[in-house]
CSV table of N, CA and C and ligand atoms in Angstrom, one decimal:
chain,number,residue,atom,x,y,z
A,1,MET,N,0.8,-1.2,0.0
A,1,MET,CA,0.0,0.0,0.0
A,1,MET,C,0.9,1.3,0.0
A,2,PHE,N,0.6,2.1,-0.9
A,2,PHE,CA,1.3,3.4,-1.0
A,2,PHE,C,0.8,4.4,0.0
A,3,LYS,N,1.8,4.9,0.8
A,3,LYS,CA,1.4,5.8,1.8
A,3,LYS,C,2.3,7.1,1.6
A,4,LYS,N,1.6,8.2,1.4
A,4,LYS,CA,2.2,9.5,1.1
A,4,LYS,C,3.2,9.9,2.2
A,5,LEU,N,4.3,10.5,1.8
A,5,LEU,CA,5.2,11.0,2.8
A,5,LEU,C,4.7,12.3,3.4
A,6,ASN,N,5.1,12.6,4.6
A,6,ASN,CA,4.7,13.9,5.3
A,6,ASN,C,5.8,14.9,5.0
A,7,ILE,N,5.7,15.7,4.0
A,7,ILE,CA,6.7,16.6,3.6
A,7,ILE,C,6.5,18.0,4.3
A,8,LEU,N,7.5,18.4,5.0
A,8,LEU,CA,7.4,19.7,5.8
A,8,LEU,C,7.2,20.9,4.8
A,9,ASP,N,6.4,21.9,5.3
A,9,ASP,CA,6.2,23.1,4.6
A,9,ASP,C,7.4,24.1,5.0
A,10,GLU,N,7.6,25.0,4.1
A,10,GLU,CA,8.7,26.0,4.2
A,10,GLU,C,8.7,26.7,5.6
A,11,LYS,N,7.5,26.8,6.2
A,11,LYS,CA,7.5,27.6,7.4
A,11,LYS,C,8.1,26.8,8.6
A,12,ASP,N,8.3,25.5,8.4
A,12,ASP,CA,8.9,24.7,9.5
A,12,ASP,C,10.3,25.0,9.7
A,13,LYS,N,10.7,25.3,10.9
A,13,LYS,CA,12.1,25.7,11.3
A,13,LYS,C,13.1,24.7,10.9
A,14,ARG,N,12.7,23.4,10.9
A,14,ARG,CA,13.7,22.4,10.7
A,14,ARG,C,14.3,22.5,9.3
A,15,LEU,N,13.6,23.2,8.4
A,15,LEU,CA,14.1,23.4,7.0
A,15,LEU,C,15.2,24.5,7.0
A,16,ARG,N,15.4,25.1,8.1
A,16,ARG,CA,16.4,26.2,8.1
A,16,ARG,C,17.6,25.8,8.9
A,17,MET,N,17.6,24.5,9.3
A,17,MET,CA,18.8,24.0,10.2
A,17,MET,C,19.8,23.3,9.3
A,18,ILE,N,21.0,23.1,9.9
A,18,ILE,CA,22.1,22.4,9.2
A,18,ILE,C,21.9,20.9,9.6
A,19,SER,N,21.9,20.1,8.6
A,19,SER,CA,21.7,18.7,8.9
A,19,SER,C,23.1,18.1,9.3
A,20,LYS,N,23.1,16.9,9.9
A,20,LYS,CA,24.3,16.3,10.4
A,20,LYS,C,24.8,15.2,9.5
A,21,ASP,N,26.1,14.9,9.5
A,21,ASP,CA,26.6,13.8,8.8
A,21,ASP,C,26.0,12.5,9.3
A,22,VAL,N,25.9,11.6,8.4
A,22,VAL,CA,25.3,10.3,8.8
A,22,VAL,C,26.4,9.2,9.0
A,23,GLN,N,26.2,8.4,10.0
A,23,GLN,CA,27.2,7.3,10.2
A,23,GLN,C,26.6,6.0,9.6
A,24,PHE,N,27.5,5.1,9.2
A,24,PHE,CA,27.1,3.8,8.7
A,24,PHE,C,27.3,2.8,9.8
A,25,PRO,N,26.5,1.7,9.7
A,25,PRO,CA,25.5,1.4,8.7
A,25,PRO,C,24.2,2.3,8.9
A,26,LEU,N,23.5,2.5,7.8
A,26,LEU,CA,22.2,3.2,8.0
A,26,LEU,C,21.2,2.4,8.7
A,27,SER,N,20.3,3.0,9.5
A,27,SER,CA,19.3,2.3,10.2
A,27,SER,C,18.3,1.8,9.2
A,28,ALA,N,17.6,0.7,9.6
A,28,ALA,CA,16.5,0.1,8.8
A,28,ALA,C,15.5,1.2,8.5
A,29,GLU,N,15.2,2.1,9.4
A,29,GLU,CA,14.2,3.1,9.2
A,29,GLU,C,14.6,4.1,8.1
A,30,ASP,N,15.9,4.4,8.1
A,30,ASP,CA,16.4,5.4,7.1
A,30,ASP,C,16.3,4.7,5.7
A,31,LYS,N,16.7,3.4,5.7
A,31,LYS,CA,16.6,2.7,4.4
A,31,LYS,C,15.2,2.6,3.9
A,32,GLU,N,14.3,2.4,4.8
A,32,GLU,CA,12.9,2.3,4.3
A,32,GLU,C,12.4,3.6,3.8
A,33,LEU,N,12.8,4.7,4.6
A,33,LEU,CA,12.4,6.0,4.1
A,33,LEU,C,12.9,6.4,2.8
A,34,ILE,N,14.2,6.0,2.5
A,34,ILE,CA,14.8,6.2,1.2
A,34,ILE,C,14.0,5.5,0.1
A,35,ASP,N,13.6,4.3,0.4
A,35,ASP,CA,12.7,3.6,-0.6
A,35,ASP,C,11.4,4.3,-0.9
A,36,ARG,N,10.8,4.8,0.2
A,36,ARG,CA,9.6,5.5,0.0
A,36,ARG,C,9.8,6.8,-0.7
A,37,MET,N,10.9,7.5,-0.5
A,37,MET,CA,11.2,8.7,-1.2
A,37,MET,C,11.3,8.5,-2.7
A,38,ILE,N,12.1,7.4,-3.1
A,38,ILE,CA,12.2,7.0,-4.5
A,38,ILE,C,10.9,6.7,-5.1
A,39,GLU,N,10.1,5.9,-4.4
A,39,GLU,CA,8.8,5.5,-4.9
A,39,GLU,C,7.9,6.8,-5.1
A,40,GLU,N,7.8,7.7,-4.1
A,40,GLU,CA,6.9,8.8,-4.3
A,40,GLU,C,7.4,9.8,-5.4
A,41,LEU,N,8.7,10.0,-5.5
A,41,LEU,CA,9.3,10.9,-6.5
A,41,LEU,C,9.0,10.3,-7.9
A,42,THR,N,9.1,9.0,-8.0
A,42,THR,CA,8.9,8.3,-9.3
A,42,THR,C,7.4,8.4,-9.7
A,43,TYR,N,6.5,8.1,-8.7
A,43,TYR,CA,5.1,8.2,-9.0
A,43,TYR,C,4.7,9.6,-9.4
A,44,SER,N,5.3,10.6,-8.7
A,44,SER,CA,4.9,12.0,-9.0
A,44,SER,C,5.3,12.4,-10.4
A,45,GLN,N,6.2,11.6,-11.0
A,45,GLN,CA,6.5,12.0,-12.4
A,45,GLN,C,5.8,11.2,-13.5
A,46,ILE,N,4.9,10.3,-13.0
A,46,ILE,CA,4.1,9.5,-13.9
A,46,ILE,C,2.7,9.9,-13.8
A,47,GLU,N,2.1,10.4,-14.8
A,47,GLU,CA,0.8,11.1,-14.8
A,47,GLU,C,-0.3,10.3,-14.1
A,48,GLU,N,-0.3,9.0,-14.5
A,48,GLU,CA,-1.4,8.2,-13.9
A,48,GLU,C,-1.3,8.1,-12.4
A,49,TYR,N,-0.1,8.0,-11.8
A,49,TYR,CA,0.0,7.9,-10.3
A,49,TYR,C,0.0,9.3,-9.7
A,50,GLU,N,0.5,10.2,-10.4
A,50,GLU,CA,0.4,11.6,-9.9
A,50,GLU,C,-1.0,12.0,-9.6
A,51,LYS,N,-1.9,11.7,-10.5
A,51,LYS,CA,-3.3,12.0,-10.4
A,51,LYS,C,-4.0,11.1,-9.3
A,52,LYS,N,-3.7,9.8,-9.4
A,52,LYS,CA,-4.3,8.8,-8.5
A,52,LYS,C,-4.0,9.1,-7.0
A,53,TYR,N,-2.7,9.5,-6.8
A,53,TYR,CA,-2.3,9.8,-5.4
A,53,TYR,C,-2.3,11.3,-5.0
A,54,ASN,N,-2.7,12.1,-6.0
A,54,ASN,CA,-2.7,13.5,-5.8
A,54,ASN,C,-1.3,14.1,-5.4
A,55,LEU,N,-0.3,13.8,-6.2
A,55,LEU,CA,1.1,14.2,-5.9
A,55,LEU,C,1.4,15.4,-6.7
A,56,ARG,N,2.4,16.2,-6.1
A,56,ARG,CA,3.0,17.3,-6.8
A,56,ARG,C,4.2,16.7,-7.5
A,57,PRO,N,4.4,16.9,-8.8
A,57,PRO,CA,5.6,16.4,-9.4
A,57,PRO,C,6.9,17.0,-8.8
A,58,GLY,N,7.9,16.1,-8.6
A,58,GLY,CA,9.1,16.6,-8.0
A,58,GLY,C,10.2,15.6,-8.4
A,59,THR,N,11.4,16.1,-8.5
A,59,THR,CA,12.6,15.2,-8.8
A,59,THR,C,13.4,14.9,-7.6
A,60,GLY,N,13.4,15.7,-6.6
A,60,GLY,CA,14.3,15.4,-5.5
A,60,GLY,C,13.7,15.7,-4.1
A,61,LEU,N,14.3,15.1,-3.1
A,61,LEU,CA,13.9,15.3,-1.7
A,61,LEU,C,15.1,15.1,-0.9
A,62,ALA,N,15.2,15.9,0.2
A,62,ALA,CA,16.3,15.8,1.2
A,62,ALA,C,15.7,15.4,2.5
A,63,PHE,N,16.4,14.6,3.3
A,63,PHE,CA,15.9,14.2,4.6
A,63,PHE,C,15.3,15.3,5.5
A,64,PRO,N,15.9,16.5,5.6
A,64,PRO,CA,15.3,17.5,6.4
A,64,PRO,C,13.9,17.9,6.0
A,65,GLN,N,13.5,17.6,4.8
A,65,GLN,CA,12.1,17.9,4.3
A,65,GLN,C,11.2,16.9,5.0
A,66,LEU,N,11.7,15.9,5.5
A,66,LEU,CA,10.8,14.9,6.2
A,66,LEU,C,11.0,15.0,7.7
A,67,GLY,N,11.7,16.1,8.2
A,67,GLY,CA,11.9,16.4,9.6
A,67,GLY,C,13.1,15.7,10.2
A,68,LEU,N,13.9,15.1,9.4
A,68,LEU,CA,15.1,14.4,9.9
A,68,LEU,C,16.4,15.1,9.4
A,69,LEU,N,17.1,15.6,10.4
A,69,LEU,CA,18.3,16.5,10.1
A,69,LEU,C,19.5,15.6,9.8
A,70,LYS,N,19.4,14.8,8.7
A,70,LYS,CA,20.5,13.9,8.3
A,70,LYS,C,20.8,14.3,6.9
A,71,ARG,N,22.2,14.1,6.6
A,71,ARG,CA,22.6,14.5,5.2
A,71,ARG,C,22.4,13.4,4.2
A,72,ILE,N,21.2,13.3,3.8
A,72,ILE,CA,20.9,12.3,2.8
A,72,ILE,C,19.9,12.9,1.8
A,73,ILE,N,20.3,12.8,0.5
A,73,ILE,CA,19.4,13.3,-0.6
A,73,ILE,C,19.0,12.2,-1.6
A,74,VAL,N,17.9,12.4,-2.1
A,74,VAL,CA,17.3,11.4,-3.1
A,74,VAL,C,16.9,12.2,-4.4
A,75,ILE,N,17.4,11.8,-5.5
A,75,ILE,CA,16.9,12.4,-6.8
A,75,ILE,C,16.5,11.3,-7.7
A,76,VAL,N,15.3,11.5,-8.3
A,76,VAL,CA,14.8,10.6,-9.3
A,76,VAL,C,14.7,11.3,-10.6
A,77,ASP,N,15.7,11.0,-11.5
A,77,ASP,CA,15.8,11.8,-12.7
A,77,ASP,C,15.2,11.1,-13.9
A,78,GLU,N,14.2,11.7,-14.5
A,78,GLU,CA,13.6,11.2,-15.8
A,78,GLU,C,14.5,11.6,-16.9
A,79,TYR,N,15.5,10.7,-17.2
A,79,TYR,CA,16.5,11.1,-18.3
A,79,TYR,C,16.0,10.9,-19.7
A,80,GLU,N,14.9,10.1,-19.8
A,80,GLU,CA,14.3,9.9,-21.1
A,80,GLU,C,12.8,9.6,-20.7
A,81,LYS,N,11.9,9.9,-21.6
A,81,LYS,CA,10.5,9.7,-21.3
A,81,LYS,C,10.2,8.4,-20.7
A,82,GLY,N,9.7,8.3,-19.4
A,82,GLY,CA,9.4,7.1,-18.8
A,82,GLY,C,10.5,6.3,-18.2
A,83,LYS,N,11.7,6.8,-18.4
A,83,LYS,CA,12.9,6.1,-17.8
A,83,LYS,C,13.5,6.9,-16.7
A,84,PHE,N,13.8,6.3,-15.6
A,84,PHE,CA,14.2,7.0,-14.4
A,84,PHE,C,15.5,6.5,-13.9
A,85,GLU,N,16.4,7.4,-13.4
A,85,GLU,CA,17.6,7.0,-12.8
A,85,GLU,C,17.5,7.5,-11.3
A,86,ASN,N,17.8,6.7,-10.4
A,86,ASN,CA,17.7,7.1,-9.0
A,86,ASN,C,19.1,7.4,-8.5
A,87,TYR,N,19.2,8.5,-7.7
A,87,TYR,CA,20.5,8.9,-7.1
A,87,TYR,C,20.2,9.0,-5.6
A,88,VAL,N,20.9,8.2,-4.8
A,88,VAL,CA,20.8,8.4,-3.3
A,88,VAL,C,22.2,8.7,-2.9
A,89,VAL,N,22.4,9.9,-2.3
A,89,VAL,CA,23.8,10.2,-1.8
A,89,VAL,C,23.7,10.6,-0.3
A,90,VAL,N,24.5,9.9,0.4
A,90,VAL,CA,24.7,10.1,1.8
A,90,VAL,C,25.9,11.0,2.0
A,91,ASN,N,25.8,12.0,2.9
A,91,ASN,CA,26.9,13.0,3.1
A,91,ASN,C,27.4,13.6,1.8
A,92,PRO,N,26.6,14.1,0.9
A,92,PRO,CA,27.1,14.6,-0.4
A,92,PRO,C,27.8,15.9,-0.2
A,93,VAL,N,28.9,16.0,-1.0
A,93,VAL,CA,29.7,17.3,-1.1
A,93,VAL,C,29.9,17.6,-2.5
A,94,ILE,N,29.8,18.9,-2.9
A,94,ILE,CA,30.2,19.3,-4.2
A,94,ILE,C,31.7,19.6,-4.2
A,95,VAL,N,32.4,18.7,-4.9
A,95,VAL,CA,33.9,18.8,-4.8
A,95,VAL,C,34.4,19.7,-6.0
A,96,SER,N,33.7,19.9,-7.0
A,96,SER,CA,34.1,20.8,-8.1
A,96,SER,C,32.9,21.3,-8.9
A,97,ASN,N,33.1,22.4,-9.5
A,97,ASN,CA,31.9,23.0,-10.3
A,97,ASN,C,32.5,23.8,-11.4
A,98,SER,N,31.6,23.9,-12.5
A,98,SER,CA,32.0,24.7,-13.6
A,98,SER,C,32.0,26.2,-13.3
A,99,LYS,N,32.7,27.0,-14.1
A,99,LYS,CA,32.5,28.5,-13.9
A,99,LYS,C,31.2,28.9,-14.5
A,100,GLU,N,30.8,28.2,-15.5
A,100,GLU,CA,29.6,28.6,-16.2
A,100,GLU,C,28.4,28.4,-15.3
A,101,MET,N,27.5,29.4,-15.3
A,101,MET,CA,26.3,29.4,-14.5
A,101,MET,C,25.1,29.2,-15.5
A,102,ILE,N,24.0,28.6,-14.9
A,102,ILE,CA,22.8,28.4,-15.7
A,102,ILE,C,21.6,28.7,-14.7
A,103,ALA,N,20.4,28.8,-15.3
A,103,ALA,CA,19.2,28.9,-14.4
A,103,ALA,C,18.1,28.2,-15.2
A,104,ALA,N,17.2,27.6,-14.4
A,104,ALA,CA,16.0,27.0,-15.1
A,104,ALA,C,15.2,28.2,-15.5
A,105,ASP,N,14.8,28.1,-16.8
A,105,ASP,CA,14.1,29.2,-17.4
A,105,ASP,C,12.8,29.6,-16.7
A,106,VAL,N,12.1,28.5,-16.2
A,106,VAL,CA,10.8,28.7,-15.5
A,106,VAL,C,11.0,28.9,-14.0
A,107,GLY,N,12.2,29.0,-13.6
A,107,GLY,CA,12.5,29.0,-12.1
A,107,GLY,C,12.5,27.6,-11.5
A,108,GLU,N,12.6,27.6,-10.2
A,108,GLU,CA,12.6,26.2,-9.6
A,108,GLU,C,11.4,26.1,-8.7
A,109,GLY,N,11.1,24.8,-8.4
A,109,GLY,CA,10.0,24.5,-7.5
A,109,GLY,C,10.6,23.6,-6.4
A,110,CYS,N,9.8,23.4,-5.3
A,110,CYS,CA,10.2,22.6,-4.2
A,110,CYS,C,9.0,22.0,-3.6
A,111,LEU,N,9.1,20.8,-3.2
A,111,LEU,CA,7.9,20.1,-2.6
A,111,LEU,C,7.6,20.7,-1.2
A,112,SER,N,8.5,21.5,-0.6
A,112,SER,CA,8.2,22.1,0.6
A,112,SER,C,7.7,23.5,0.5
A,113,VAL,N,7.7,24.0,-0.8
A,113,VAL,CA,7.2,25.4,-1.0
A,113,VAL,C,5.9,25.3,-1.9
A,114,ASN,N,4.8,25.5,-1.2
A,114,ASN,CA,3.5,25.3,-1.9
A,114,ASN,C,3.0,26.6,-2.4
A,115,ARG,N,3.8,27.3,-3.2
A,115,ARG,CA,3.4,28.5,-3.8
A,115,ARG,C,4.3,28.8,-5.0
A,116,GLU,N,3.9,29.6,-5.9
A,116,GLU,CA,4.8,29.9,-7.0
A,116,GLU,C,5.8,31.0,-6.6
A,117,VAL,N,7.0,30.8,-6.9
A,117,VAL,CA,8.0,31.8,-6.6
A,117,VAL,C,8.7,32.1,-7.9
A,118,GLU,N,8.6,33.3,-8.4
A,118,GLU,CA,9.2,33.7,-9.7
A,118,GLU,C,10.6,34.2,-9.5
A,119,GLY,N,11.4,33.9,-10.5
A,119,GLY,CA,12.8,34.4,-10.5
A,119,GLY,C,13.7,33.3,-10.9
A,120,HIS,N,14.8,33.7,-11.5
A,120,HIS,CA,15.9,32.7,-11.9
A,120,HIS,C,16.8,32.4,-10.7
A,121,VAL,N,17.1,31.1,-10.5
A,121,VAL,CA,18.0,30.7,-9.5
A,121,VAL,C,19.3,30.4,-10.1
A,122,PRO,N,20.4,31.2,-9.9
A,122,PRO,CA,21.7,30.9,-10.5
A,122,PRO,C,22.3,29.6,-10.0
A,123,ARG,N,22.7,28.7,-10.8
A,123,ARG,CA,23.3,27.5,-10.4
A,123,ARG,C,24.5,27.2,-11.3
A,124,TYR,N,25.4,26.4,-10.8
A,124,TYR,CA,26.5,25.9,-11.7
A,124,TYR,C,26.0,25.0,-12.8
A,125,ALA,N,26.5,25.1,-14.0
A,125,ALA,CA,26.1,24.3,-15.1
A,125,ALA,C,26.5,22.8,-14.9
A,126,ARG,N,27.6,22.6,-14.2
A,126,ARG,CA,28.1,21.3,-14.0
A,126,ARG,C,28.7,21.2,-12.6
A,127,VAL,N,28.4,20.1,-11.9
A,127,VAL,CA,29.0,19.8,-10.6
A,127,VAL,C,29.5,18.4,-10.5
A,128,THR,N,30.5,18.2,-9.7
A,128,THR,CA,30.9,16.8,-9.3
A,128,THR,C,30.6,16.7,-7.8
A,129,VAL,N,29.8,15.6,-7.6
A,129,VAL,CA,29.4,15.4,-6.2
A,129,VAL,C,30.0,14.1,-5.7
A,130,GLU,N,30.6,14.2,-4.5
A,130,GLU,CA,31.1,13.0,-3.9
A,130,GLU,C,30.3,12.7,-2.6
A,131,GLY,N,30.2,11.4,-2.3
A,131,GLY,CA,29.5,11.0,-1.1
A,131,GLY,C,29.5,9.5,-1.0
A,132,TYR,N,28.5,9.0,-0.3
A,132,TYR,CA,28.4,7.5,-0.1
A,132,TYR,C,27.1,7.0,-0.6
A,133,ASP,N,27.1,5.7,-1.0
A,133,ASP,CA,25.8,5.1,-1.3
A,133,ASP,C,25.2,4.5,0.0
A,134,ILE,N,24.1,3.9,-0.1
A,134,ILE,CA,23.4,3.5,1.2
A,134,ILE,C,24.2,2.4,2.0
A,135,ASP,N,25.2,1.7,1.3
A,135,ASP,CA,26.0,0.7,2.0
A,135,ASP,C,27.3,1.3,2.5
A,136,GLY,N,27.5,2.6,2.2
A,136,GLY,CA,28.7,3.2,2.7
A,136,GLY,C,29.9,3.2,1.8
A,137,ASN,N,29.6,2.8,0.5
A,137,ASN,CA,30.7,2.8,-0.5
A,137,ASN,C,30.8,4.3,-1.0
A,138,LYS,N,32.1,4.7,-1.2
A,138,LYS,CA,32.3,6.0,-1.7
A,138,LYS,C,31.8,6.1,-3.2
A,139,ILE,N,31.1,7.2,-3.5
A,139,ILE,CA,30.6,7.4,-4.9
A,139,ILE,C,30.9,8.8,-5.4
A,140,LYS,N,31.0,8.9,-6.7
A,140,LYS,CA,31.3,10.2,-7.3
A,140,LYS,C,30.4,10.3,-8.5
A,141,ILE,N,29.7,11.4,-8.6
A,141,ILE,CA,28.7,11.6,-9.7
A,141,ILE,C,29.0,13.0,-10.4
A,142,ARG,N,29.1,12.9,-11.7
A,142,ARG,CA,29.2,14.1,-12.5
A,142,ARG,C,27.8,14.5,-13.0
A,143,ALA,N,27.3,15.7,-12.7
A,143,ALA,CA,26.0,16.1,-13.2
A,143,ALA,C,26.1,17.4,-14.0
A,144,ARG,N,25.2,17.5,-15.0
A,144,ARG,CA,25.1,18.7,-15.7
A,144,ARG,C,23.7,19.1,-16.0
A,145,GLU,N,23.5,20.3,-16.3
A,145,GLU,CA,22.2,20.8,-16.7
A,145,GLU,C,21.2,20.6,-15.6
A,146,GLU,N,20.0,20.1,-15.9
A,146,GLU,CA,18.9,19.9,-14.9
A,146,GLU,C,19.3,19.1,-13.7
A,147,LEU,N,20.1,18.0,-14.0
A,147,LEU,CA,20.5,17.2,-12.9
A,147,LEU,C,21.5,17.9,-12.0
A,148,ALA,N,22.3,18.7,-12.5
A,148,ALA,CA,23.2,19.6,-11.7
A,148,ALA,C,22.4,20.5,-10.8
A,149,ILE,N,21.4,21.1,-11.4
A,149,ILE,CA,20.5,22.0,-10.6
A,149,ILE,C,19.9,21.2,-9.5
A,150,ALA,N,19.4,20.0,-9.8
A,150,ALA,CA,18.7,19.1,-8.8
A,150,ALA,C,19.7,18.9,-7.6
A,151,PHE,N,20.9,18.5,-7.9
A,151,PHE,CA,21.9,18.2,-6.8
A,151,PHE,C,22.2,19.5,-6.0
A,152,GLN,N,22.3,20.6,-6.6
A,152,GLN,CA,22.6,21.8,-5.9
A,152,GLN,C,21.4,22.2,-5.0
A,153,HIS,N,20.2,22.0,-5.6
A,153,HIS,CA,18.9,22.3,-4.8
A,153,HIS,C,18.8,21.4,-3.6
A,154,GLU,N,19.1,20.1,-3.7
A,154,GLU,CA,18.9,19.2,-2.6
A,154,GLU,C,20.0,19.4,-1.6
A,155,ILE,N,21.2,19.6,-2.0
A,155,ILE,CA,22.3,19.8,-1.1
A,155,ILE,C,22.1,21.1,-0.3
A,156,ASP,N,21.5,22.1,-0.9
A,156,ASP,CA,21.1,23.3,-0.2
A,156,ASP,C,20.2,23.0,1.0
A,157,HIS,N,19.3,22.1,0.8
A,157,HIS,CA,18.4,21.7,1.9
A,157,HIS,C,19.2,21.2,3.1
A,158,LEU,N,20.3,20.6,2.9
A,158,LEU,CA,21.1,20.1,4.0
A,158,LEU,C,21.7,21.2,4.8
A,159,ASN,N,21.8,22.3,4.2
A,159,ASN,CA,22.4,23.5,4.8
A,159,ASN,C,21.4,24.6,5.2
A,160,GLY,N,20.1,24.2,5.2
A,160,GLY,CA,19.0,25.1,5.6
A,160,GLY,C,18.7,26.2,4.6
A,161,ILE,N,19.1,26.0,3.3
A,161,ILE,CA,18.9,27.0,2.3
A,161,ILE,C,17.7,26.5,1.4
A,162,LEU,N,16.8,27.5,1.1
A,162,LEU,CA,15.7,27.2,0.2
A,162,LEU,C,16.0,28.0,-1.1
A,163,PHE,N,15.5,27.4,-2.2
A,163,PHE,CA,15.9,28.0,-3.6
A,163,PHE,C,15.7,29.5,-3.7
A,164,PHE,N,14.6,30.0,-3.1
A,164,PHE,CA,14.3,31.4,-3.3
A,164,PHE,C,15.3,32.3,-2.6
A,165,ASP,N,16.0,31.7,-1.6
A,165,ASP,CA,17.1,32.5,-1.0
A,165,ASP,C,18.1,33.0,-2.0
A,166,ARG,N,18.2,32.3,-3.1
A,166,ARG,CA,19.3,32.5,-4.1
A,166,ARG,C,18.7,33.4,-5.2
A,167,ILE,N,17.5,33.8,-5.2
A,167,ILE,CA,16.9,34.7,-6.2
A,167,ILE,C,17.3,36.2,-5.8
A,168,ASN,N,17.9,36.9,-6.7
A,168,ASN,CA,18.3,38.3,-6.4
A,168,ASN,C,17.0,39.1,-6.4
A,169,LYS,N,16.7,39.7,-5.2
A,169,LYS,CA,15.5,40.4,-5.1
A,169,LYS,C,15.4,41.7,-6.0
A,170,ASP,N,16.6,42.3,-6.2
A,170,ASP,CA,16.7,43.5,-7.0
A,170,ASP,C,16.6,43.2,-8.5
A,171,LYS,N,17.0,42.0,-8.8
A,171,LYS,CA,17.0,41.6,-10.2
A,171,LYS,C,16.7,40.1,-10.3
A,172,PRO,N,15.4,39.8,-10.2
A,172,PRO,CA,15.1,38.3,-10.2
A,172,PRO,C,15.2,37.6,-11.5
A,173,PHE,N,15.2,38.3,-12.6
A,173,PHE,CA,15.3,37.7,-13.9
A,173,PHE,C,16.6,38.1,-14.6
A,174,PHE,N,17.2,37.1,-15.3
A,174,PHE,CA,18.4,37.3,-16.1
A,174,PHE,C,18.0,37.2,-17.6
A,175,SER,N,18.8,37.8,-18.4
A,175,SER,CA,18.7,37.6,-19.9
A,175,SER,C,19.6,36.5,-20.3
A,176,GLU,N,19.4,36.0,-21.5
A,176,GLU,CA,20.3,34.9,-22.0
A,176,GLU,C,21.7,35.4,-22.1
A,177,TYR,N,21.9,36.7,-22.2
A,177,TYR,CA,23.3,37.2,-22.3
A,177,TYR,C,24.0,37.2,-20.9
A,178,GLU,N,23.2,37.2,-19.9
A,178,GLU,CA,23.8,37.3,-18.6
A,178,GLU,C,24.0,35.9,-18.0
A,179,ILE,N,23.1,35.0,-18.3
A,179,ILE,CA,23.2,33.6,-17.8
A,179,ILE,C,22.6,32.7,-18.8
A,180,ARG,N,23.0,31.5,-18.9
A,180,ARG,CA,22.4,30.6,-19.8
A,180,ARG,C,21.1,30.0,-19.2
A,181,LEU,N,20.0,30.3,-19.9
A,181,LEU,CA,18.7,29.8,-19.4
A,181,LEU,C,18.5,28.4,-20.0
A,182,ILE,N,18.1,27.5,-19.2
A,182,ILE,CA,17.8,26.1,-19.8
A,182,ILE,C,16.3,25.7,-19.5
B,1,ZN,ZN1,13.4,21.5,-2.3
């Protein structure tokens, strides 16, 4: 039976806290939660289930959004229509990034932010993320474009940062000349 996750709203103070590094082995509860996050994120990107379970489409979630201040992120990337790649990274760190900056043309959204927030969020076009898989093996992921944005968005959650913090209030929109819009 599918049971929806209880995702915290932006007003919850836990979303503004710094999450702690996770020790291995992961607890059974944490592993189960990761499975549920993957399931819900996948369902949310498949129209039939999105409607059936009344989900908001999302590609990523971080543990603090579920009230747990642990450095774990989950991203379900639809790299091709109907095909998904799951990324679970424990204690993720961005170890290198491109100089080039991009922003999602339509802005960003967040499953903890239940309103439209307009504005471009500047992000690195490419990042290399290091961390651990659920078994504690060291992993390294190179991400670009939308996937790079997703990693930066989720890692921000571990540091108490929400995407709209990064929107320049005096100049919320960039032109194609100033930043590459994707
Ligand atoms: Zn978010």
